[in-house]
């Protein structure tokens, strides 16, 4: 498995997709940051209004409140809490796995390695590393944004970042394992990309939750999207325990299904 993971790591390092996705994430964060600046700085707000932009009083209050929050909460509200990063991470994995099957690389691997679960675990470990790197880069990008705009957010302790990163890993594992199941069933890039958008983006969760609400019960807190969306700050061990448990639980379930599916002879 170590050799397989090392090979995956080298291939991903040479691939363009993770760098392109990271660039988009940073651009999204900076765009959201600029909108925040426009809303809270009078001169920028007036210039935006003069150009025809609509900024309601509610928008001003929301942005003003956000500007006073700790940096980790700002990152969560702007880009991490809405599923955006998980969409990119799942998309990267979908493209990577599909390229393995389309090129025949997966078939060669499975002919040499009877324990096919190692293939799945290698991909999952790779996506966790990419997720951690993305998180670290986004944190440093937020400091760079503050430096360039002279906009300082309330400080967050290193423990806050560490706790959030643990939650992120749990959620990333769940979403990527979920996408892996779709790929093992369909081996379709289109289906995989659709799953990477609809599941981490919360669209499927919102539909199911709406149906459940008709019968007076909710499943939101038990879902991956609901767990990350409803995180509250400041982060404490008791507050992150439940989303971590949800993430690990779904990861184990989807991984188990993926392993069963990949062991089928017709997968290769």
PDB file of C-alpha atoms in Angstrom:
ATOM      1  CA  UNK A   1       0.000   0.000   0.000  1.00  0.00           C
ATOM      2  CA  UNK A   2       2.902   2.354   0.763  1.00  0.00           C
ATOM      3  CA  UNK A   3       4.292   1.903  -2.744  1.00  0.00           C
ATOM      4  CA  UNK A   4       0.847   2.516  -4.241  1.00  0.00           C
ATOM      5  CA  UNK A   5       0.379   5.648  -2.153  1.00  0.00           C
ATOM      6  CA  UNK A   6       3.820   6.947  -3.124  1.00  0.00           C
ATOM      7  CA  UNK A   7       2.969   6.404  -6.781  1.00  0.00           C
ATOM      8  CA  UNK A   8      -0.385   8.194  -6.372  1.00  0.00           C
ATOM      9  CA  UNK A   9       1.344  11.069  -4.616  1.00  0.00           C
ATOM     10  CA  UNK A  10       3.879  11.471  -7.422  1.00  0.00           C
ATOM     11  CA  UNK A  11       1.154  11.384 -10.082  1.00  0.00           C
ATOM     12  CA  UNK A  12      -0.962  13.916  -8.229  1.00  0.00           C
ATOM     13  CA  UNK A  13       2.068  16.179  -7.752  1.00  0.00           C
ATOM     14  CA  UNK A  14       2.527  16.276 -11.540  1.00  0.00           C
ATOM     15  CA  UNK A  15      -1.184  16.764 -12.240  1.00  0.00           C
ATOM     16  CA  UNK A  16      -2.601  20.227 -12.927  1.00  0.00           C
ATOM     17  CA  UNK A  17      -6.058  19.725 -11.408  1.00  0.00           C
ATOM     18  CA  UNK A  18      -5.167  20.184  -7.705  1.00  0.00           C
ATOM     19  CA  UNK A  19      -3.349  23.447  -8.436  1.00  0.00           C
ATOM     20  CA  UNK A  20      -6.187  24.772 -10.585  1.00  0.00           C
ATOM     21  CA  UNK A  21      -8.750  23.907  -7.908  1.00  0.00           C
ATOM     22  CA  UNK A  22      -6.637  25.551  -5.210  1.00  0.00           C
ATOM     23  CA  UNK A  23      -6.317  28.692  -7.327  1.00  0.00           C
ATOM     24  CA  UNK A  24     -10.112  28.844  -7.703  1.00  0.00           C
ATOM     25  CA  UNK A  25     -10.591  28.414  -3.951  1.00  0.00           C
ATOM     26  CA  UNK A  26      -8.214  31.283  -3.224  1.00  0.00           C
ATOM     27  CA  UNK A  27      -9.953  33.456  -5.819  1.00  0.00           C
ATOM     28  CA  UNK A  28     -13.350  32.681  -4.264  1.00  0.00           C
ATOM     29  CA  UNK A  29     -12.034  33.631  -0.843  1.00  0.00           C
ATOM     30  CA  UNK A  30     -10.541  36.887  -2.119  1.00  0.00           C
ATOM     31  CA  UNK A  31     -13.758  37.735  -3.951  1.00  0.00           C
ATOM     32  CA  UNK A  32     -15.743  37.174  -0.751  1.00  0.00           C
ATOM     33  CA  UNK A  33     -13.174  39.239   1.136  1.00  0.00           C
ATOM     34  CA  UNK A  34     -13.534  42.124  -1.313  1.00  0.00           C
ATOM     35  CA  UNK A  35     -17.313  42.001  -0.908  1.00  0.00           C
ATOM     36  CA  UNK A  36     -16.773  42.170   2.840  1.00  0.00           C
ATOM     37  CA  UNK A  37     -14.548  45.226   2.445  1.00  0.00           C
ATOM     38  CA  UNK A  38     -17.083  46.944   0.200  1.00  0.00           C
ATOM     39  CA  UNK A  39     -19.857  46.393   2.730  1.00  0.00           C
ATOM     40  CA  UNK A  40     -18.012  47.665   5.808  1.00  0.00           C
ATOM     41  CA  UNK A  41     -15.901  50.528   4.418  1.00  0.00           C
ATOM     42  CA  UNK A  42     -18.013  53.629   3.710  1.00  0.00           C
ATOM     43  CA  UNK A  43     -15.949  54.920   0.782  1.00  0.00           C
ATOM     44  CA  UNK A  44     -15.971  51.563  -0.994  1.00  0.00           C
ATOM     45  CA  UNK A  45     -19.643  51.030  -0.234  1.00  0.00           C
ATOM     46  CA  UNK A  46     -20.560  54.403  -1.705  1.00  0.00           C
ATOM     47  CA  UNK A  47     -18.487  53.720  -4.820  1.00  0.00           C
ATOM     48  CA  UNK A  48     -20.256  50.382  -5.232  1.00  0.00           C
ATOM     49  CA  UNK A  49     -23.664  52.024  -4.804  1.00  0.00           C
ATOM     50  CA  UNK A  50     -22.747  54.639  -7.399  1.00  0.00           C
ATOM     51  CA  UNK A  51     -21.969  51.832  -9.844  1.00  0.00           C
ATOM     52  CA  UNK A  52     -25.410  50.309  -9.288  1.00  0.00           C
ATOM     53  CA  UNK A  53     -24.590  47.589  -6.780  1.00  0.00           C
ATOM     54  CA  UNK A  54     -27.351  46.853  -4.277  1.00  0.00           C
ATOM     55  CA  UNK A  55     -26.278  46.531  -0.645  1.00  0.00           C
ATOM     56  CA  UNK A  56     -29.124  46.149   1.831  1.00  0.00           C
ATOM     57  CA  UNK A  57     -29.030  47.075   5.488  1.00  0.00           C
ATOM     58  CA  UNK A  58     -29.193  43.384   6.295  1.00  0.00           C
ATOM     59  CA  UNK A  59     -26.100  42.769   4.151  1.00  0.00           C
ATOM     60  CA  UNK A  60     -24.223  45.517   5.986  1.00  0.00           C
ATOM     61  CA  UNK A  61     -25.123  44.075   9.375  1.00  0.00           C
ATOM     62  CA  UNK A  62     -24.135  40.549   8.335  1.00  0.00           C
ATOM     63  CA  UNK A  63     -20.791  41.650   6.927  1.00  0.00           C
ATOM     64  CA  UNK A  64     -20.071  43.934   9.889  1.00  0.00           C
ATOM     65  CA  UNK A  65     -20.754  41.064  12.266  1.00  0.00           C
ATOM     66  CA  UNK A  66     -18.507  38.743  10.250  1.00  0.00           C
ATOM     67  CA  UNK A  67     -15.654  41.263  10.190  1.00  0.00           C
ATOM     68  CA  UNK A  68     -15.518  41.192  13.993  1.00  0.00           C
ATOM     69  CA  UNK A  69     -15.289  37.399  14.230  1.00  0.00           C
ATOM     70  CA  UNK A  70     -12.154  35.239  14.651  1.00  0.00           C
ATOM     71  CA  UNK A  71     -10.242  34.401  11.491  1.00  0.00           C
ATOM     72  CA  UNK A  72     -11.194  30.710  11.533  1.00  0.00           C
ATOM     73  CA  UNK A  73     -14.889  31.628  11.733  1.00  0.00           C
ATOM     74  CA  UNK A  74     -14.485  34.041   8.818  1.00  0.00           C
ATOM     75  CA  UNK A  75     -12.877  31.288   6.742  1.00  0.00           C
ATOM     76  CA  UNK A  76     -15.676  28.919   7.700  1.00  0.00           C
ATOM     77  CA  UNK A  77     -18.385  31.417   6.761  1.00  0.00           C
ATOM     78  CA  UNK A  78     -16.772  32.488   3.501  1.00  0.00           C
ATOM     79  CA  UNK A  79     -15.616  29.257   1.927  1.00  0.00           C
ATOM     80  CA  UNK A  80     -15.226  26.226   4.194  1.00  0.00           C
ATOM     81  CA  UNK A  81     -18.679  25.883   5.741  1.00  0.00           C
ATOM     82  CA  UNK A  82     -20.722  25.847   2.546  1.00  0.00           C
ATOM     83  CA  UNK A  83     -19.151  22.752   1.047  1.00  0.00           C
ATOM     84  CA  UNK A  84     -17.093  24.613  -1.558  1.00  0.00           C
ATOM     85  CA  UNK A  85     -13.753  23.072  -0.700  1.00  0.00           C
ATOM     86  CA  UNK A  86     -15.235  19.574  -0.470  1.00  0.00           C
ATOM     87  CA  UNK A  87     -16.702  19.959  -3.959  1.00  0.00           C
ATOM     88  CA  UNK A  88     -13.224  20.628  -5.331  1.00  0.00           C
ATOM     89  CA  UNK A  89     -11.638  17.797  -3.334  1.00  0.00           C
ATOM     90  CA  UNK A  90     -14.240  15.264  -4.454  1.00  0.00           C
ATOM     91  CA  UNK A  91     -13.915  16.529  -8.018  1.00  0.00           C
ATOM     92  CA  UNK A  92     -10.160  15.969  -7.951  1.00  0.00           C
ATOM     93  CA  UNK A  93     -10.623  12.426  -6.675  1.00  0.00           C
ATOM     94  CA  UNK A  94     -13.269  11.668  -9.300  1.00  0.00           C
ATOM     95  CA  UNK A  95     -10.995  12.812 -12.134  1.00  0.00           C
ATOM     96  CA  UNK A  96      -8.039  10.898 -10.683  1.00  0.00           C
ATOM     97  CA  UNK A  97      -9.915   7.616 -10.225  1.00  0.00           C
ATOM     98  CA  UNK A  98     -11.669   7.856 -13.593  1.00  0.00           C
ATOM     99  CA  UNK A  99      -8.353   8.426 -15.342  1.00  0.00           C
ATOM    100  CA  UNK A 100      -7.070   5.215 -13.700  1.00  0.00           C
ATOM    101  CA  UNK A 101      -9.933   3.182 -15.158  1.00  0.00           C
ATOM    102  CA  UNK A 102      -9.925   4.887 -18.563  1.00  0.00           C
ATOM    103  CA  UNK A 103      -6.181   4.457 -19.069  1.00  0.00           C
ATOM    104  CA  UNK A 104      -6.121   0.849 -17.885  1.00  0.00           C
ATOM    105  CA  UNK A 105      -3.880   1.760 -14.954  1.00  0.00           C
ATOM    106  CA  UNK A 106      -6.418   0.431 -12.424  1.00  0.00           C
ATOM    107  CA  UNK A 107      -6.697  -2.872 -14.283  1.00  0.00           C
ATOM    108  CA  UNK A 108      -2.917  -3.300 -14.175  1.00  0.00           C
ATOM    109  CA  UNK A 109      -2.855  -2.496 -10.458  1.00  0.00           C
ATOM    110  CA  UNK A 110      -5.624  -4.984  -9.677  1.00  0.00           C
ATOM    111  CA  UNK A 111      -3.892  -7.714 -11.687  1.00  0.00           C
ATOM    112  CA  UNK A 112      -0.817  -7.325  -9.483  1.00  0.00           C
ATOM    113  CA  UNK A 113      -2.526  -6.575  -6.169  1.00  0.00           C
ATOM    114  CA  UNK A 114      -5.246  -8.942  -4.971  1.00  0.00           C
ATOM    115  CA  UNK A 115      -6.115  -6.737  -1.992  1.00  0.00           C
ATOM    116  CA  UNK A 116      -7.992  -4.082  -3.902  1.00  0.00           C
ATOM    117  CA  UNK A 117      -8.991  -2.216  -0.748  1.00  0.00           C
ATOM    118  CA  UNK A 118      -5.454  -0.832  -0.728  1.00  0.00           C
ATOM    119  CA  UNK A 119      -6.320   1.136  -3.861  1.00  0.00           C
ATOM    120  CA  UNK A 120      -9.224   2.849  -2.085  1.00  0.00           C
ATOM    121  CA  UNK A 121      -7.240   3.542   1.080  1.00  0.00           C
ATOM    122  CA  UNK A 122      -4.397   5.010  -0.977  1.00  0.00           C
ATOM    123  CA  UNK A 123      -6.785   7.419  -2.689  1.00  0.00           C
ATOM    124  CA  UNK A 124      -8.430   8.377   0.611  1.00  0.00           C
ATOM    125  CA  UNK A 125      -5.063   9.076   2.256  1.00  0.00           C
ATOM    126  CA  UNK A 126      -4.055  11.183  -0.736  1.00  0.00           C
ATOM    127  CA  UNK A 127      -7.226  13.278  -0.521  1.00  0.00           C
ATOM    128  CA  UNK A 128      -6.684  13.866   3.191  1.00  0.00           C
ATOM    129  CA  UNK A 129      -3.223  15.265   2.495  1.00  0.00           C
ATOM    130  CA  UNK A 130      -4.573  17.520  -0.247  1.00  0.00           C
ATOM    131  CA  UNK A 131      -7.367  18.700   2.062  1.00  0.00           C
ATOM    132  CA  UNK A 132      -4.899  19.595   4.815  1.00  0.00           C
ATOM    133  CA  UNK A 133      -2.640  21.427   2.348  1.00  0.00           C
ATOM    134  CA  UNK A 134      -5.632  23.361   0.987  1.00  0.00           C
ATOM    135  CA  UNK A 135      -6.678  24.363   4.498  1.00  0.00           C
ATOM    136  CA  UNK A 136      -3.187  25.570   5.423  1.00  0.00           C
ATOM    137  CA  UNK A 137      -2.860  27.537   2.168  1.00  0.00           C
ATOM    138  CA  UNK A 138      -6.270  29.174   2.711  1.00  0.00           C
ATOM    139  CA  UNK A 139      -5.302  30.191   6.245  1.00  0.00           C
ATOM    140  CA  UNK A 140      -2.098  31.816   4.997  1.00  0.00           C
ATOM    141  CA  UNK A 141      -4.046  33.409   2.129  1.00  0.00           C
ATOM    142  CA  UNK A 142      -6.333  35.015   4.696  1.00  0.00           C
ATOM    143  CA  UNK A 143      -3.309  36.516   6.458  1.00  0.00           C
ATOM    144  CA  UNK A 144      -2.041  37.817   3.113  1.00  0.00           C
ATOM    145  CA  UNK A 145      -5.461  39.333   2.430  1.00  0.00           C
ATOM    146  CA  UNK A 146      -5.351  41.084   5.806  1.00  0.00           C
ATOM    147  CA  UNK A 147      -1.873  42.379   5.057  1.00  0.00           C
ATOM    148  CA  UNK A 148      -2.869  43.762   1.650  1.00  0.00           C
ATOM    149  CA  UNK A 149      -6.142  45.349   2.765  1.00  0.00           C
ATOM    150  CA  UNK A 150      -5.132  46.307   6.322  1.00  0.00           C
ATOM    151  CA  UNK A 151      -8.180  44.437   7.539  1.00  0.00           C
ATOM    152  CA  UNK A 152      -7.476  42.524  10.716  1.00  0.00           C
ATOM    153  CA  UNK A 153      -9.803  39.796  11.923  1.00  0.00           C
ATOM    154  CA  UNK A 154      -9.948  38.718  15.544  1.00  0.00           C
ATOM    155  CA  UNK A 155      -7.153  36.257  16.246  1.00  0.00           C
ATOM    156  CA  UNK A 156      -7.675  32.506  16.452  1.00  0.00           C
ATOM    157  CA  UNK A 157      -5.443  30.242  18.513  1.00  0.00           C
ATOM    158  CA  UNK A 158      -3.436  27.443  16.942  1.00  0.00           C
ATOM    159  CA  UNK A 159      -5.712  25.043  18.806  1.00  0.00           C
ATOM    160  CA  UNK A 160      -8.736  26.489  16.969  1.00  0.00           C
ATOM    161  CA  UNK A 161      -7.061  25.808  13.629  1.00  0.00           C
ATOM    162  CA  UNK A 162      -6.073  22.299  14.725  1.00  0.00           C
ATOM    163  CA  UNK A 163      -9.578  21.443  15.920  1.00  0.00           C
ATOM    164  CA  UNK A 164     -11.142  22.759  12.747  1.00  0.00           C
ATOM    165  CA  UNK A 165      -8.647  20.811  10.646  1.00  0.00           C
ATOM    166  CA  UNK A 166      -9.636  17.592  12.445  1.00  0.00           C
ATOM    167  CA  UNK A 167     -13.292  18.297  11.640  1.00  0.00           C
ATOM    168  CA  UNK A 168     -12.303  19.057   8.051  1.00  0.00           C
ATOM    169  CA  UNK A 169     -10.499  15.705   7.746  1.00  0.00           C
ATOM    170  CA  UNK A 170     -13.537  13.845   9.097  1.00  0.00           C
ATOM    171  CA  UNK A 171     -15.871  15.599   6.649  1.00  0.00           C
ATOM    172  CA  UNK A 172     -13.445  15.210   3.748  1.00  0.00           C
ATOM    173  CA  UNK A 173     -13.192  11.486   4.435  1.00  0.00           C
ATOM    174  CA  UNK A 174     -16.971  11.124   4.409  1.00  0.00           C
ATOM    175  CA  UNK A 175     -17.543  13.096   1.215  1.00  0.00           C
ATOM    176  CA  UNK A 176     -14.686  11.441  -0.698  1.00  0.00           C
ATOM    177  CA  UNK A 177     -15.753   7.950   0.415  1.00  0.00           C
ATOM    178  CA  UNK A 178     -19.286   8.813  -0.700  1.00  0.00           C
ATOM    179  CA  UNK A 179     -18.021   9.816  -4.141  1.00  0.00           C
ATOM    180  CA  UNK A 180     -15.922   6.652  -4.283  1.00  0.00           C
ATOM    181  CA  UNK A 181     -19.061   4.535  -3.899  1.00  0.00           C
ATOM    182  CA  UNK A 182     -20.653   6.350  -6.845  1.00  0.00           C
ATOM    183  CA  UNK A 183     -17.534   5.709  -8.925  1.00  0.00           C
ATOM    184  CA  UNK A 184     -17.369   2.030  -7.985  1.00  0.00           C
ATOM    185  CA  UNK A 185     -21.005   1.611  -9.029  1.00  0.00           C
ATOM    186  CA  UNK A 186     -20.989   3.643 -12.243  1.00  0.00           C
ATOM    187  CA  UNK A 187     -17.337   4.126 -13.227  1.00  0.00           C
ATOM    188  CA  UNK A 188     -18.702   7.240 -14.896  1.00  0.00           C
ATOM    189  CA  UNK A 189     -16.943  10.580 -14.828  1.00  0.00           C
ATOM    190  CA  UNK A 190     -20.239  12.406 -15.365  1.00  0.00           C
ATOM    191  CA  UNK A 191     -21.910  10.617 -12.447  1.00  0.00           C
ATOM    192  CA  UNK A 192     -18.868  11.217 -10.265  1.00  0.00           C
ATOM    193  CA  UNK A 193     -18.719  14.938 -11.024  1.00  0.00           C
ATOM    194  CA  UNK A 194     -22.466  15.255 -10.449  1.00  0.00           C
ATOM    195  CA  UNK A 195     -22.071  13.545  -7.072  1.00  0.00           C
ATOM    196  CA  UNK A 196     -19.105  15.782  -6.224  1.00  0.00           C
ATOM    197  CA  UNK A 197     -21.294  18.848  -6.761  1.00  0.00           C
ATOM    198  CA  UNK A 198     -24.670  17.706  -5.432  1.00  0.00           C
ATOM    199  CA  UNK A 199     -23.535  15.919  -2.260  1.00  0.00           C
ATOM    200  CA  UNK A 200     -20.916  18.260  -0.699  1.00  0.00           C
ATOM    201  CA  UNK A 201     -22.878  21.242  -2.019  1.00  0.00           C
ATOM    202  CA  UNK A 202     -25.819  20.243   0.146  1.00  0.00           C
ATOM    203  CA  UNK A 203     -28.345  20.028  -2.685  1.00  0.00           C
ATOM    204  CA  UNK A 204     -29.262  16.395  -2.060  1.00  0.00           C
ATOM    205  CA  UNK A 205     -29.304  16.999   1.688  1.00  0.00           C
ATOM    206  CA  UNK A 206     -31.641  19.985   1.273  1.00  0.00           C
ATOM    207  CA  UNK A 207     -34.083  17.943  -0.817  1.00  0.00           C
ATOM    208  CA  UNK A 208     -34.137  15.040   1.640  1.00  0.00           C
ATOM    209  CA  UNK A 209     -34.453  17.416   4.597  1.00  0.00           C
ATOM    210  CA  UNK A 210     -37.402  19.177   2.946  1.00  0.00           C
ATOM    211  CA  UNK A 211     -39.163  15.838   2.494  1.00  0.00           C
ATOM    212  CA  UNK A 212     -38.430  14.839   6.092  1.00  0.00           C
ATOM    213  CA  UNK A 213     -39.810  18.149   7.363  1.00  0.00           C
ATOM    214  CA  UNK A 214     -43.157  17.250   5.831  1.00  0.00           C
ATOM    215  CA  UNK A 215     -43.298  14.436   8.378  1.00  0.00           C
ATOM    216  CA  UNK A 216     -42.097  16.642  11.260  1.00  0.00           C
ATOM    217  CA  UNK A 217     -38.597  15.280  11.700  1.00  0.00           C
ATOM    218  CA  UNK A 218     -35.109  16.351  10.682  1.00  0.00           C
ATOM    219  CA  UNK A 219     -32.021  14.470   9.565  1.00  0.00           C
ATOM    220  CA  UNK A 220     -29.809  17.510   8.979  1.00  0.00           C
ATOM    221  CA  UNK A 221     -27.518  17.134  11.988  1.00  0.00           C
ATOM    222  CA  UNK A 222     -26.836  13.500  11.062  1.00  0.00           C
ATOM    223  CA  UNK A 223     -25.585  14.405   7.584  1.00  0.00           C
ATOM    224  CA  UNK A 224     -22.093  15.442   6.539  1.00  0.00           C
ATOM    225  CA  UNK A 225     -23.285  18.725   5.060  1.00  0.00           C
ATOM    226  CA  UNK A 226     -25.446  19.560   8.072  1.00  0.00           C
ATOM    227  CA  UNK A 227     -22.632  18.785  10.507  1.00  0.00           C
ATOM    228  CA  UNK A 228     -20.134  21.127   8.878  1.00  0.00           C
ATOM    229  CA  UNK A 229     -22.752  23.797   8.164  1.00  0.00           C
ATOM    230  CA  UNK A 230     -23.952  23.970  11.765  1.00  0.00           C
ATOM    231  CA  UNK A 231     -20.583  24.209  13.496  1.00  0.00           C
ATOM    232  CA  UNK A 232     -20.616  26.958  16.117  1.00  0.00           C
ATOM    233  CA  UNK A 233     -17.741  29.039  17.423  1.00  0.00           C
ATOM    234  CA  UNK A 234     -15.622  29.258  19.512  1.00  0.00           C
ATOM    235  CA  UNK A 235     -14.603  25.682  18.880  1.00  0.00           C
ATOM    236  CA  UNK A 236     -14.532  23.449  21.945  1.00  0.00           C
ATOM    237  CA  UNK A 237     -13.968  19.726  22.231  1.00  0.00           C
ATOM    238  CA  UNK A 238     -17.632  19.154  23.036  1.00  0.00           C
ATOM    239  CA  UNK A 239     -18.743  21.158  19.983  1.00  0.00           C
ATOM    240  CA  UNK A 240     -16.523  19.340  17.503  1.00  0.00           C
ATOM    241  CA  UNK A 241     -17.063  15.845  18.927  1.00  0.00           C
ATOM    242  CA  UNK A 242     -20.418  15.317  17.219  1.00  0.00           C
ATOM    243  CA  UNK A 243     -19.430  16.454  13.684  1.00  0.00           C
ATOM    244  CA  UNK A 244     -16.244  14.389  13.938  1.00  0.00           C
ATOM    245  CA  UNK A 245     -18.281  11.340  14.961  1.00  0.00           C
ATOM    246  CA  UNK A 246     -20.703  11.925  12.077  1.00  0.00           C
ATOM    247  CA  UNK A 247     -17.829  12.285   9.612  1.00  0.00           C
ATOM    248  CA  UNK A 248     -16.038   9.150  10.821  1.00  0.00           C
ATOM    249  CA  UNK A 249     -19.272   7.166  10.890  1.00  0.00           C
ATOM    250  CA  UNK A 250     -20.174   7.999   7.300  1.00  0.00           C
ATOM    251  CA  UNK A 251     -16.566   7.460   6.190  1.00  0.00           C
ATOM    252  CA  UNK A 252     -16.543   3.928   7.624  1.00  0.00           C
ATOM    253  CA  UNK A 253     -19.907   3.118   6.050  1.00  0.00           C
ATOM    254  CA  UNK A 254     -19.039   4.386   2.573  1.00  0.00           C
ATOM    255  CA  UNK A 255     -15.555   2.836   2.680  1.00  0.00           C
ATOM    256  CA  UNK A 256     -17.035  -0.544   3.593  1.00  0.00           C
ATOM    257  CA  UNK A 257     -19.435  -0.336   0.645  1.00  0.00           C
ATOM    258  CA  UNK A 258     -16.604   0.746  -1.681  1.00  0.00           C
ATOM    259  CA  UNK A 259     -14.442  -2.182  -0.613  1.00  0.00           C
ATOM    260  CA  UNK A 260     -17.266  -4.652  -1.233  1.00  0.00           C
ATOM    261  CA  UNK A 261     -17.869  -3.157  -4.679  1.00  0.00           C
ATOM    262  CA  UNK A 262     -14.235  -3.023  -5.740  1.00  0.00           C
ATOM    263  CA  UNK A 263     -13.702  -6.675  -4.812  1.00  0.00           C
ATOM    264  CA  UNK A 264     -16.209  -7.656  -7.487  1.00  0.00           C
ATOM    265  CA  UNK A 265     -14.453  -9.097 -10.528  1.00  0.00           C
ATOM    266  CA  UNK A 266     -16.238  -6.861 -13.025  1.00  0.00           C
ATOM    267  CA  UNK A 267     -14.880  -3.679 -11.415  1.00  0.00           C
ATOM    268  CA  UNK A 268     -11.456  -4.081 -12.988  1.00  0.00           C
TER     269      UNK A 268
END
